[in-house]
Amino acid sequence: MGSVDGHEQALLSNHNHEHHDQQYELENILSNTTLPVQTRLRKALWIESKYLFFLAAPAVVVYLINYVMSMSTQIFSGHLGNLELAAASLGNTGIQIFAYGLMLGMGSAVETLCGQAFGAKKFEMLGIYLQRSTVLLSLTGVVLTVIYVFSGPILVFLGQAPNIASAAALFVYGLIPQIFAYAVNFPIQKFLQAQSLVAPSAYISAATLVLHLFLSWLVVYKVGLGLLGASLVLSISWWIIVIGQFVYILKSEKCKNTWQGFSWEAFTGLPEFFKLSAASAVMLCLETWYFQILVLLAGLLPHPELALDSLSICTTVSGWVFMISVGFNAAASVRVSNELGARNPRSASFSVVVVTAMSFIISVIAAVVVLALRDVISYVFTEGEEVAAAVSDLCPLLALSLVLNGIQPVLSGVAVGCGWQSFVAYVNVACYYGVGIPLGAVLGFYFKFGAKGIWLGMLGGTTMQTIILIWVTFRTDWNKEVEEAGKRLKEWENMKEPLLLN
């Protein structure tokens, strides 16, 4: 890497040490029994709120922009014709969401390890984890490419019309480069998040969105590349985000200690890293697939069009509000992993309470807004009065879902921060697939509650999962979690030992 003089080295580590001084400040305030309880809480709440704002707000922006980029590609495709709209929707929700969920889930292994390593000041390990995850996700990308290549026959096998399936396959071919952009993007994103560097990703994503809209218009309408052009532009936009973030890592003084160049150590300990990544992926994918299965169930109801329209409007509204919870999920995971790595049990525990309370309050406000607008909310999407009545009928359940979604993703973020992915994966299987889907099917079909029955089943599964996560999180021995984090970091650091003998 070349030598760095003492003065420059001090500058390089300034960001990291400043961050840690603040972390210990929070732990010191919470441990200071000479201060009155109210004063302690007020000071600690102010420090924690600042942390969360600077972490959660840019994270929400990043996830929203990702969402808007895919949506805009769908809209550009839709203006080519109805077949193109159906093909882009099927390619996006049927195939691309599957890859997105899998890659994002696997990338969250980096969140646990990088967060705890940064808290423990083992800065050089962050770059190793970033590279290890990229190698693993790229290998997964090769497998996903095979699925993308055969997406046409797969969609026909799943019962889609051959003309829509072949148009969707054309759209999906253009998304193949996007798979490998995911493979690099998610580890980079988590690497930066672990260091509380979330704003750069937000700025890069916002600039890319503007470029994406211009390129989509140019390629789809002016050059006339149609569906394939629309999806290729989406892939290119994702690569622009990846390159932008990587250039930031190379150039920023704040990453000089955590990124120390490419290393062969990235190829060590891959089987163990795969286990943690697979547990993370299962945890997230089970949730994503759950909603896809519910939409498929709605399509089997006696009046499928009405059921699908009303359910898709409600899930779209839920999806937008969910982006806020995802931002808090990222913030919770960073805060908890950093504090555990820094051996600050009180700060970790306090952070969990504050982030959960904040997300809950915001989701309650969103739920009240939805209830107030229940009779008119559907007109944003469609003119039909019958759909408006069906959506209005579902809104109380939607409001309840929003409240639960204010708690559940945040606690999942805490689980990632602690490294409990395997446990949460088991909870998700039991609650979603053991309770939610069977209950939804029974209420929807046997008791003839239709879309409302399916939604009630989903709520049953989510409620059960939320209660379990609350129970486990608030009974956690944080001193024990600090020790576990220390052990985990030692184990992962030791995986590079054999290579040092060469």
Short mmCIF file of C-alpha atoms in Angstrom, two decimals:
data_model
loop_
_atom_site.label_atom_id
_atom_site.label_comp_id
_atom_site.label_asym_id
_atom_site.label_seq_id
_atom_site.Cartn_x
_atom_site.Cartn_y
_atom_site.Cartn_z
CA MET A 1 0.00 0.00 0.00
CA GLY A 2 3.03 2.28 0.37
CA SER A 3 4.16 4.14 3.51
CA VAL A 4 2.13 6.86 5.15
CA ASP A 5 3.75 9.38 7.49
CA GLY A 6 2.51 9.89 11.05
CA HIS A 7 0.65 13.15 10.39
CA GLU A 8 -1.21 11.75 7.37
CA GLN A 9 -2.06 8.53 9.28
CA ALA A 10 -3.59 10.68 12.04
CA LEU A 11 -5.76 12.41 9.44
CA LEU A 12 -6.83 9.09 7.92
CA SER A 13 -8.07 7.65 11.19
CA ASN A 14 -9.68 10.91 12.35
CA HIS A 15 -13.17 9.91 11.15
CA ASN A 16 -12.97 6.51 12.86
CA HIS A 17 -11.68 7.79 16.21
CA GLU A 18 -14.15 10.67 16.25
CA HIS A 19 -16.94 8.16 15.69
CA HIS A 20 -15.70 5.96 18.54
CA ASP A 21 -15.30 8.90 20.94
CA GLN A 22 -18.98 9.68 20.35
CA GLN A 23 -19.91 6.02 20.93
CA TYR A 24 -18.12 5.89 24.26
CA GLU A 25 -19.73 9.21 25.18
CA LEU A 26 -23.16 7.54 24.93
CA GLU A 27 -22.05 4.52 27.01
CA ASN A 28 -20.49 6.86 29.63
CA ILE A 29 -23.71 8.90 29.96
CA LEU A 30 -25.84 5.75 30.35
CA SER A 31 -23.38 4.34 32.95
CA ASN A 32 -23.08 7.58 34.96
CA THR A 33 -25.20 6.93 38.07
CA THR A 34 -24.26 10.32 39.57
CA LEU A 35 -26.54 12.04 37.02
CA PRO A 36 -30.32 12.05 37.62
CA VAL A 37 -32.16 9.45 35.49
CA GLN A 38 -34.04 12.14 33.54
CA THR A 39 -30.85 14.01 32.65
CA ARG A 40 -29.17 10.76 31.57
CA LEU A 41 -32.13 9.82 29.37
CA ARG A 42 -32.42 13.30 27.84
CA LYS A 43 -28.72 13.47 26.92
CA ALA A 44 -28.61 9.87 25.65
CA LEU A 45 -31.81 10.36 23.60
CA TRP A 46 -30.34 13.44 21.91
CA ILE A 47 -27.11 11.60 20.94
CA GLU A 48 -28.98 8.47 19.73
CA SER A 49 -31.54 10.51 17.75
CA LYS A 50 -28.73 12.28 15.87
CA TYR A 51 -27.09 8.95 15.04
CA LEU A 52 -30.38 7.50 13.78
CA PHE A 53 -31.30 10.53 11.70
CA PHE A 54 -27.95 10.55 9.88
CA LEU A 55 -28.18 6.78 9.30
CA ALA A 56 -31.88 6.21 8.60
CA ALA A 57 -32.71 9.26 6.41
CA PRO A 58 -30.07 8.60 3.68
CA ALA A 59 -30.84 4.83 3.83
CA VAL A 60 -34.54 5.54 3.16
CA VAL A 61 -33.53 7.74 0.19
CA VAL A 62 -31.29 4.96 -1.25
CA TYR A 63 -34.02 2.28 -1.03
CA LEU A 64 -36.68 4.64 -2.41
CA ILE A 65 -34.47 5.54 -5.39
CA ASN A 66 -33.81 1.82 -6.09
CA TYR A 67 -37.59 1.33 -6.04
CA VAL A 68 -38.26 4.35 -8.29
CA MET A 69 -35.62 3.24 -10.84
CA SER A 70 -37.37 -0.12 -11.32
CA MET A 71 -40.81 1.55 -11.36
CA SER A 72 -39.73 4.13 -13.97
CA THR A 73 -38.37 1.34 -16.23
CA GLN A 74 -41.78 -0.34 -15.94
CA ILE A 75 -43.54 2.95 -16.82
CA PHE A 76 -41.31 3.56 -19.88
CA SER A 77 -42.03 -0.02 -21.01
CA GLY A 78 -45.77 0.45 -20.38
CA HIS A 79 -45.90 3.38 -22.80
CA LEU A 80 -44.78 1.02 -25.58
CA GLY A 81 -48.01 -1.00 -25.21
CA ASN A 82 -50.02 -3.32 -22.95
CA LEU A 83 -47.97 -6.42 -23.82
CA GLU A 84 -44.74 -4.56 -22.94
CA LEU A 85 -46.24 -3.36 -19.62
CA ALA A 86 -47.27 -6.92 -18.71
CA ALA A 87 -43.83 -8.23 -19.74
CA ALA A 88 -41.92 -5.60 -17.73
CA SER A 89 -44.17 -6.14 -14.67
CA LEU A 90 -43.68 -9.91 -14.87
CA GLY A 91 -39.92 -9.57 -15.42
CA ASN A 92 -39.62 -7.10 -12.52
CA THR A 93 -41.87 -8.76 -9.93
CA GLY A 94 -41.51 -12.37 -10.99
CA ILE A 95 -37.78 -12.68 -11.73
CA GLN A 96 -35.88 -9.52 -10.73
CA ILE A 97 -37.41 -9.21 -7.22
CA PHE A 98 -36.33 -12.81 -6.58
CA ALA A 99 -32.69 -11.96 -7.44
CA TYR A 100 -32.85 -8.62 -5.56
CA GLY A 101 -34.13 -10.28 -2.36
CA LEU A 102 -31.60 -13.11 -2.55
CA MET A 103 -28.60 -10.80 -3.16
CA LEU A 104 -29.68 -8.17 -0.60
CA GLY A 105 -30.24 -10.95 1.97
CA MET A 106 -26.84 -12.54 1.33
CA GLY A 107 -25.22 -9.09 1.49
CA SER A 108 -26.54 -8.56 5.02
CA ALA A 109 -23.90 -11.01 6.34
CA VAL A 110 -21.45 -8.14 5.69
CA GLU A 111 -23.68 -5.92 7.83
CA THR A 112 -23.14 -8.10 10.92
CA LEU A 113 -19.40 -8.65 10.48
CA CYS A 114 -18.40 -5.19 9.21
CA GLY A 115 -20.53 -3.45 11.86
CA GLN A 116 -19.00 -5.44 14.72
CA ALA A 117 -15.44 -5.19 13.31
CA PHE A 118 -15.79 -1.40 12.96
CA GLY A 119 -17.05 -1.12 16.55
CA ALA A 120 -14.07 -3.21 17.72
CA LYS A 121 -11.63 -0.98 15.70
CA LYS A 122 -10.53 -3.96 13.56
CA PHE A 123 -10.67 -1.63 10.54
CA GLU A 124 -8.59 -3.70 8.10
CA MET A 125 -11.12 -6.59 8.33
CA LEU A 126 -13.93 -4.49 6.74
CA GLY A 127 -12.24 -4.53 3.33
CA ILE A 128 -11.68 -8.31 3.58
CA TYR A 129 -15.37 -8.93 4.41
CA LEU A 130 -16.43 -6.65 1.54
CA GLN A 131 -14.32 -8.64 -0.95
CA ARG A 132 -15.31 -12.03 0.49
CA SER A 133 -19.00 -11.18 0.14
CA THR A 134 -18.49 -9.87 -3.42
CA VAL A 135 -16.80 -13.15 -4.44
CA LEU A 136 -19.63 -15.19 -2.93
CA LEU A 137 -22.41 -13.04 -4.43
CA SER A 138 -20.74 -13.12 -7.87
CA LEU A 139 -20.71 -16.95 -7.75
CA THR A 140 -24.42 -16.84 -6.82
CA GLY A 141 -24.89 -14.44 -9.77
CA VAL A 142 -23.61 -17.14 -12.16
CA VAL A 143 -26.38 -19.51 -10.94
CA LEU A 144 -28.99 -16.72 -11.23
CA THR A 145 -27.84 -16.02 -14.80
CA VAL A 146 -28.90 -19.55 -15.78
CA ILE A 147 -32.40 -18.83 -14.36
CA TYR A 148 -32.52 -15.53 -16.30
CA VAL A 149 -31.46 -17.24 -19.56
CA PHE A 150 -34.25 -19.83 -19.21
CA SER A 151 -36.83 -17.33 -17.86
CA GLY A 152 -39.11 -17.78 -20.93
CA PRO A 153 -39.70 -21.54 -20.49
CA ILE A 154 -39.85 -21.10 -16.67
CA LEU A 155 -42.64 -18.50 -16.96
CA VAL A 156 -44.59 -20.69 -19.42
CA PHE A 157 -44.18 -23.64 -17.00
CA LEU A 158 -45.62 -21.42 -14.23
CA GLY A 159 -48.74 -20.88 -16.36
CA GLN A 160 -48.02 -17.52 -18.02
CA ALA A 161 -49.25 -16.85 -21.57
CA PRO A 162 -46.50 -17.73 -24.14
CA ASN A 163 -46.54 -14.27 -25.81
CA ILE A 164 -46.17 -12.45 -22.44
CA ALA A 165 -43.53 -14.97 -21.28
CA SER A 166 -41.38 -14.48 -24.40
CA ALA A 167 -41.62 -10.65 -24.14
CA ALA A 168 -40.77 -10.88 -20.40
CA ALA A 169 -37.78 -13.12 -21.25
CA LEU A 170 -36.47 -10.44 -23.66
CA PHE A 171 -36.79 -7.84 -20.86
CA VAL A 172 -35.03 -10.18 -18.40
CA TYR A 173 -32.05 -10.77 -20.77
CA GLY A 174 -31.26 -7.06 -20.45
CA LEU A 175 -31.20 -7.45 -16.64
CA ILE A 176 -28.38 -10.05 -16.62
CA PRO A 177 -25.62 -7.40 -16.08
CA GLN A 178 -27.73 -6.05 -13.18
CA ILE A 179 -27.25 -9.36 -11.28
CA PHE A 180 -23.50 -8.74 -11.08
CA ALA A 181 -24.07 -5.07 -10.18
CA TYR A 182 -26.12 -6.38 -7.21
CA ALA A 183 -23.22 -8.72 -6.34
CA VAL A 184 -20.88 -5.73 -5.89
CA ASN A 185 -23.39 -3.08 -4.79
CA PHE A 186 -24.87 -4.73 -1.69
CA PRO A 187 -21.52 -5.58 -0.02
CA ILE A 188 -20.26 -2.02 -0.80
CA GLN A 189 -23.48 -0.52 0.60
CA LYS A 190 -23.20 -2.54 3.84
CA PHE A 191 -19.44 -1.79 4.09
CA LEU A 192 -20.20 1.97 3.98
CA GLN A 193 -23.24 1.66 6.29
CA ALA A 194 -21.13 -0.10 8.95
CA GLN A 195 -18.97 3.06 9.10
CA SER A 196 -22.05 5.34 9.24
CA LEU A 197 -21.22 6.57 5.70
CA VAL A 198 -24.73 6.43 4.23
CA ALA A 199 -25.07 9.92 2.67
CA PRO A 200 -22.59 9.27 -0.22
CA SER A 201 -24.73 6.34 -1.46
CA ALA A 202 -27.81 8.59 -1.35
CA TYR A 203 -26.12 11.36 -3.40
CA ILE A 204 -24.76 8.87 -5.95
CA SER A 205 -28.17 7.15 -6.29
CA ALA A 206 -30.01 10.48 -6.69
CA ALA A 207 -27.64 11.65 -9.45
CA THR A 208 -27.92 8.25 -11.17
CA LEU A 209 -31.74 8.40 -11.10
CA VAL A 210 -31.69 11.66 -13.14
CA LEU A 211 -29.29 10.08 -15.65
CA HIS A 212 -31.39 6.87 -15.71
CA LEU A 213 -34.58 8.75 -16.65
CA PHE A 214 -32.81 10.59 -19.49
CA LEU A 215 -31.09 7.43 -20.83
CA SER A 216 -34.36 5.43 -20.64
CA TRP A 217 -36.20 8.09 -22.69
CA LEU A 218 -33.34 8.24 -25.21
CA VAL A 219 -32.85 4.47 -25.66
CA VAL A 220 -36.51 3.37 -25.54
CA TYR A 221 -38.15 6.11 -27.63
CA LYS A 222 -35.43 7.81 -29.70
CA VAL A 223 -33.09 4.90 -30.48
CA GLY A 224 -36.06 2.50 -30.52
CA LEU A 225 -34.52 -0.41 -28.59
CA GLY A 226 -37.86 -1.06 -26.83
CA LEU A 227 -38.09 -3.58 -23.98
CA LEU A 228 -34.50 -4.83 -24.20
CA GLY A 229 -33.26 -1.21 -24.23
CA ALA A 230 -35.31 -0.34 -21.13
CA SER A 231 -33.87 -3.23 -19.09
CA LEU A 232 -30.30 -2.67 -20.37
CA VAL A 233 -30.48 0.98 -19.23
CA LEU A 234 -31.60 -0.24 -15.77
CA SER A 235 -28.54 -2.56 -15.66
CA ILE A 236 -26.24 0.28 -16.76
CA SER A 237 -27.69 2.60 -14.08
CA TRP A 238 -26.96 0.02 -11.37
CA TRP A 239 -23.36 -0.27 -12.59
CA ILE A 240 -23.01 3.55 -12.50
CA ILE A 241 -24.07 3.44 -8.81
CA VAL A 242 -21.54 0.65 -8.11
CA ILE A 243 -18.67 2.48 -9.83
CA GLY A 244 -19.59 5.77 -8.11
CA GLN A 245 -19.53 4.13 -4.66
CA PHE A 246 -16.28 2.28 -5.36
CA VAL A 247 -14.56 5.49 -6.53
CA TYR A 248 -15.77 7.12 -3.28
CA ILE A 249 -14.19 4.27 -1.25
CA LEU A 250 -10.86 4.63 -3.13
CA LYS A 251 -10.75 8.44 -2.88
CA SER A 252 -12.29 9.17 0.53
CA GLU A 253 -10.03 9.80 3.52
CA LYS A 254 -12.74 8.17 5.67
CA CYS A 255 -12.18 4.74 4.06
CA LYS A 256 -8.36 4.74 4.04
CA ASN A 257 -8.16 2.50 7.14
CA THR A 258 -11.01 0.18 6.19
CA TRP A 259 -10.08 -0.32 2.50
CA GLN A 260 -6.46 -1.44 2.15
CA GLY A 261 -6.61 -2.79 -1.40
CA PHE A 262 -7.45 -6.14 -2.97
CA SER A 263 -6.36 -9.22 -1.04
CA TRP A 264 -6.19 -13.00 -1.58
CA GLU A 265 -7.72 -13.32 1.91
CA ALA A 266 -11.08 -12.67 0.20
CA PHE A 267 -10.94 -16.29 -1.01
CA THR A 268 -10.46 -17.80 2.48
CA GLY A 269 -13.25 -18.90 4.81
CA LEU A 270 -15.84 -18.89 2.00
CA PRO A 271 -17.82 -21.97 3.21
CA GLU A 272 -18.34 -20.38 6.67
CA PHE A 273 -19.17 -17.03 5.07
CA PHE A 274 -21.66 -18.82 2.82
CA LYS A 275 -23.47 -20.28 5.87
CA LEU A 276 -24.00 -16.84 7.41
CA SER A 277 -24.94 -15.34 4.01
CA ALA A 278 -27.41 -18.18 3.29
CA ALA A 279 -29.12 -17.68 6.67
CA SER A 280 -29.37 -13.93 5.93
CA ALA A 281 -30.80 -14.61 2.46
CA VAL A 282 -33.38 -17.12 3.77
CA MET A 283 -34.44 -14.62 6.44
CA LEU A 284 -35.14 -11.89 3.85
CA CYS A 285 -36.37 -14.07 0.96
CA LEU A 286 -38.99 -15.85 3.05
CA GLU A 287 -40.49 -12.43 3.71
CA THR A 288 -40.35 -11.29 0.05
CA TRP A 289 -41.76 -14.55 -1.30
CA TYR A 290 -44.52 -14.48 1.31
CA PHE A 291 -46.07 -11.41 -0.32
CA GLN A 292 -45.67 -12.90 -3.81
CA ILE A 293 -47.50 -16.08 -2.68
CA LEU A 294 -50.34 -13.95 -1.26
CA VAL A 295 -50.78 -12.20 -4.62
CA LEU A 296 -50.79 -15.61 -6.36
CA LEU A 297 -53.47 -16.81 -3.90
CA ALA A 298 -55.57 -13.71 -4.66
CA GLY A 299 -55.48 -14.70 -8.35
CA LEU A 300 -57.26 -17.97 -7.47
CA LEU A 301 -60.23 -16.24 -5.74
CA PRO A 302 -63.75 -16.23 -7.34
CA HIS A 303 -63.40 -12.58 -8.56
CA PRO A 304 -59.65 -12.52 -9.21
CA GLU A 305 -59.46 -9.17 -11.01
CA LEU A 306 -61.11 -7.21 -8.18
CA ALA A 307 -59.15 -9.14 -5.53
CA LEU A 308 -55.83 -8.58 -7.36
CA ASP A 309 -56.53 -4.87 -8.01
CA SER A 310 -57.47 -4.12 -4.39
CA LEU A 311 -54.64 -6.22 -2.92
CA SER A 312 -51.99 -4.79 -5.28
CA ILE A 313 -53.04 -1.19 -4.46
CA CYS A 314 -52.79 -1.93 -0.73
CA THR A 315 -49.44 -3.73 -1.08
CA THR A 316 -48.07 -0.81 -3.17
CA VAL A 317 -49.06 1.69 -0.42
CA SER A 318 -47.59 -0.68 2.16
CA GLY A 319 -44.42 -0.96 0.01
CA TRP A 320 -43.82 2.81 0.00
CA VAL A 321 -44.25 3.10 3.78
CA PHE A 322 -42.14 -0.05 4.20
CA MET A 323 -39.18 1.82 2.64
CA ILE A 324 -39.10 4.01 5.77
CA SER A 325 -38.98 0.91 7.98
CA VAL A 326 -36.17 -0.51 5.79
CA GLY A 327 -34.18 2.67 6.47
CA PHE A 328 -34.66 2.15 10.22
CA ASN A 329 -33.79 -1.54 9.72
CA ALA A 330 -30.39 -0.48 8.28
CA ALA A 331 -29.88 2.07 11.09
CA ALA A 332 -30.76 -0.50 13.80
CA SER A 333 -28.38 -3.05 12.36
CA VAL A 334 -25.47 -0.54 12.15
CA ARG A 335 -26.04 0.90 15.60
CA VAL A 336 -26.36 -2.48 17.35
CA SER A 337 -23.41 -4.13 15.54
CA ASN A 338 -21.16 -1.07 16.14
CA GLU A 339 -22.02 -0.90 19.85
CA LEU A 340 -21.56 -4.66 20.38
CA GLY A 341 -18.18 -4.53 18.60
CA ALA A 342 -17.17 -1.55 20.76
CA ARG A 343 -18.24 -3.52 23.90
CA ASN A 344 -21.00 -1.04 24.82
CA PRO A 345 -23.92 -3.21 26.09
CA ARG A 346 -25.95 -0.31 27.55
CA SER A 347 -25.70 1.70 24.32
CA ALA A 348 -26.78 -1.31 22.23
CA SER A 349 -29.81 -1.91 24.45
CA PHE A 350 -30.76 1.81 24.50
CA SER A 351 -30.39 2.05 20.72
CA VAL A 352 -32.85 -0.84 20.22
CA VAL A 353 -35.51 0.90 22.33
CA VAL A 354 -35.08 4.31 20.63
CA VAL A 355 -35.02 3.04 17.02
CA THR A 356 -38.06 0.79 17.61
CA ALA A 357 -40.02 3.62 19.25
CA MET A 358 -39.18 6.09 16.44
CA SER A 359 -40.15 3.70 13.65
CA PHE A 360 -43.36 2.75 15.52
CA ILE A 361 -44.44 6.41 15.92
CA ILE A 362 -43.86 7.14 12.19
CA SER A 363 -45.80 4.02 11.14
CA VAL A 364 -48.73 4.93 13.43
CA ILE A 365 -48.89 8.37 11.75
CA ALA A 366 -48.87 6.66 8.32
CA ALA A 367 -51.65 4.29 9.46
CA VAL A 368 -53.82 7.24 10.62
CA VAL A 369 -53.30 8.99 7.24
CA VAL A 370 -54.32 5.80 5.37
CA LEU A 371 -57.49 5.48 7.47
CA ALA A 372 -58.36 9.14 6.88
CA LEU A 373 -57.96 8.72 3.08
CA ARG A 374 -59.44 5.19 2.85
CA ASP A 375 -62.28 6.19 0.46
CA VAL A 376 -60.10 8.09 -2.04
CA ILE A 377 -56.71 6.35 -1.89
CA SER A 378 -57.45 3.95 -4.79
CA TYR A 379 -58.19 6.79 -7.27
CA VAL A 380 -54.44 7.49 -7.48
CA PHE A 381 -54.13 4.10 -9.21
CA THR A 382 -57.46 3.52 -10.99
CA GLU A 383 -60.86 5.15 -11.69
CA GLY A 384 -63.03 2.12 -10.79
CA GLU A 385 -65.58 2.68 -8.00
CA GLU A 386 -65.84 -1.04 -7.27
CA VAL A 387 -62.07 -1.17 -6.64
CA ALA A 388 -62.34 1.97 -4.46
CA ALA A 389 -64.95 0.24 -2.27
CA ALA A 390 -62.82 -2.94 -2.02
CA VAL A 391 -59.70 -0.91 -1.09
CA SER A 392 -61.68 1.11 1.48
CA ASP A 393 -62.81 -2.19 3.00
CA LEU A 394 -59.18 -3.42 3.22
CA CYS A 395 -57.78 -0.15 4.65
CA PRO A 396 -58.28 -0.99 8.38
CA LEU A 397 -56.21 -4.16 7.79
CA LEU A 398 -53.67 -2.14 5.79
CA ALA A 399 -53.39 0.36 8.69
CA LEU A 400 -52.76 -2.51 11.13
CA SER A 401 -50.11 -3.93 8.75
CA LEU A 402 -48.35 -0.55 8.62
CA VAL A 403 -48.16 -0.44 12.43
CA LEU A 404 -46.71 -3.98 12.59
CA ASN A 405 -44.28 -3.13 9.76
CA GLY A 406 -43.04 -0.24 11.88
CA ILE A 407 -41.76 -2.71 14.48
CA GLN A 408 -40.95 -5.98 12.72
CA PRO A 409 -38.30 -4.81 10.16
CA VAL A 410 -36.50 -2.82 12.87
CA LEU A 411 -36.26 -5.89 15.09
CA SER A 412 -35.01 -7.87 12.07
CA GLY A 413 -32.30 -5.18 11.75
CA VAL A 414 -31.39 -5.72 15.42
CA ALA A 415 -31.17 -9.47 14.67
CA VAL A 416 -28.75 -8.79 11.78
CA GLY A 417 -26.68 -6.51 14.05
CA CYS A 418 -26.40 -9.34 16.59
CA GLY A 419 -25.86 -12.10 14.00
CA TRP A 420 -29.10 -14.00 14.77
CA GLN A 421 -30.00 -14.58 11.09
CA SER A 422 -30.46 -18.36 11.43
CA PHE A 423 -32.85 -17.97 14.37
CA VAL A 424 -34.97 -15.36 12.54
CA ALA A 425 -35.07 -17.58 9.42
CA TYR A 426 -36.66 -20.36 11.54
CA VAL A 427 -39.13 -17.89 13.08
CA ASN A 428 -40.10 -16.66 9.58
CA VAL A 429 -40.72 -20.22 8.32
CA ALA A 430 -42.95 -21.01 11.32
CA CYS A 431 -44.91 -17.73 11.35
CA TYR A 432 -45.32 -17.05 7.62
CA TYR A 433 -45.54 -20.54 6.18
CA GLY A 434 -46.86 -22.41 9.22
CA VAL A 435 -49.46 -19.81 10.24
CA GLY A 436 -49.87 -16.89 7.76
CA ILE A 437 -50.40 -18.64 4.42
CA PRO A 438 -52.56 -21.60 5.69
CA LEU A 439 -54.69 -19.20 7.79
CA GLY A 440 -55.07 -16.84 4.79
CA ALA A 441 -56.08 -19.74 2.52
CA VAL A 442 -58.67 -21.05 5.05
CA LEU A 443 -60.19 -17.58 5.68
CA GLY A 444 -60.07 -16.56 2.01
CA PHE A 445 -61.41 -19.75 0.42
CA TYR A 446 -63.18 -21.90 3.06
CA PHE A 447 -64.83 -19.04 4.98
CA LYS A 448 -65.20 -17.01 1.72
CA PHE A 449 -63.67 -13.79 3.13
CA GLY A 450 -61.84 -13.29 -0.20
CA ALA A 451 -58.92 -10.80 -0.29
CA LYS A 452 -59.74 -9.74 3.27
CA GLY A 453 -59.29 -13.33 4.47
CA ILE A 454 -55.90 -13.63 2.76
CA TRP A 455 -54.80 -10.33 4.34
CA LEU A 456 -56.06 -11.45 7.79
CA GLY A 457 -53.95 -14.59 7.46
CA MET A 458 -50.91 -12.50 6.59
CA LEU A 459 -51.56 -10.29 9.63
CA GLY A 460 -51.79 -13.39 11.83
CA GLY A 461 -48.35 -14.54 10.66
CA THR A 462 -46.78 -11.08 10.97
CA THR A 463 -48.29 -10.50 14.44
CA MET A 464 -46.94 -13.82 15.69
CA GLN A 465 -43.48 -13.06 14.24
CA THR A 466 -43.45 -9.54 15.76
CA ILE A 467 -44.42 -10.85 19.23
CA ILE A 468 -41.63 -13.47 19.12
CA LEU A 469 -39.02 -10.90 18.01
CA ILE A 470 -40.13 -8.40 20.71
CA TRP A 471 -39.98 -11.13 23.36
CA VAL A 472 -36.50 -12.32 22.31
CA THR A 473 -35.05 -8.81 21.79
CA PHE A 474 -36.22 -7.37 25.09
CA ARG A 475 -35.08 -10.42 27.08
CA THR A 476 -31.59 -10.26 25.54
CA ASP A 477 -28.57 -10.25 27.85
CA TRP A 478 -26.55 -7.51 26.12
CA ASN A 479 -23.39 -8.26 28.10
CA LYS A 480 -23.53 -11.79 26.71
CA GLU A 481 -24.06 -10.43 23.16
CA VAL A 482 -20.91 -8.28 23.56
CA GLU A 483 -18.94 -11.45 24.42
CA GLU A 484 -20.50 -13.32 21.46
CA ALA A 485 -19.53 -10.47 19.09
CA GLY A 486 -15.94 -10.63 20.39
CA LYS A 487 -15.82 -14.41 19.85
CA ARG A 488 -17.29 -14.10 16.34
CA LEU A 489 -14.72 -11.47 15.31
CA LYS A 490 -11.87 -13.61 16.65
CA GLU A 491 -13.12 -16.66 14.70
CA TRP A 492 -13.46 -14.72 11.44
CA GLU A 493 -10.08 -13.04 11.88
CA ASN A 494 -8.43 -16.42 12.42
CA MET A 495 -9.67 -17.58 9.01
CA LYS A 496 -6.91 -15.58 7.34
CA GLU A 497 -4.12 -17.28 9.38
CA PRO A 498 -3.38 -20.18 6.93
CA LEU A 499 -2.75 -17.67 4.16
CA LEU A 500 -0.19 -15.77 6.22
CA LEU A 501 1.96 -18.93 6.33
CA ASN A 502 2.53 -18.88 2.54
#
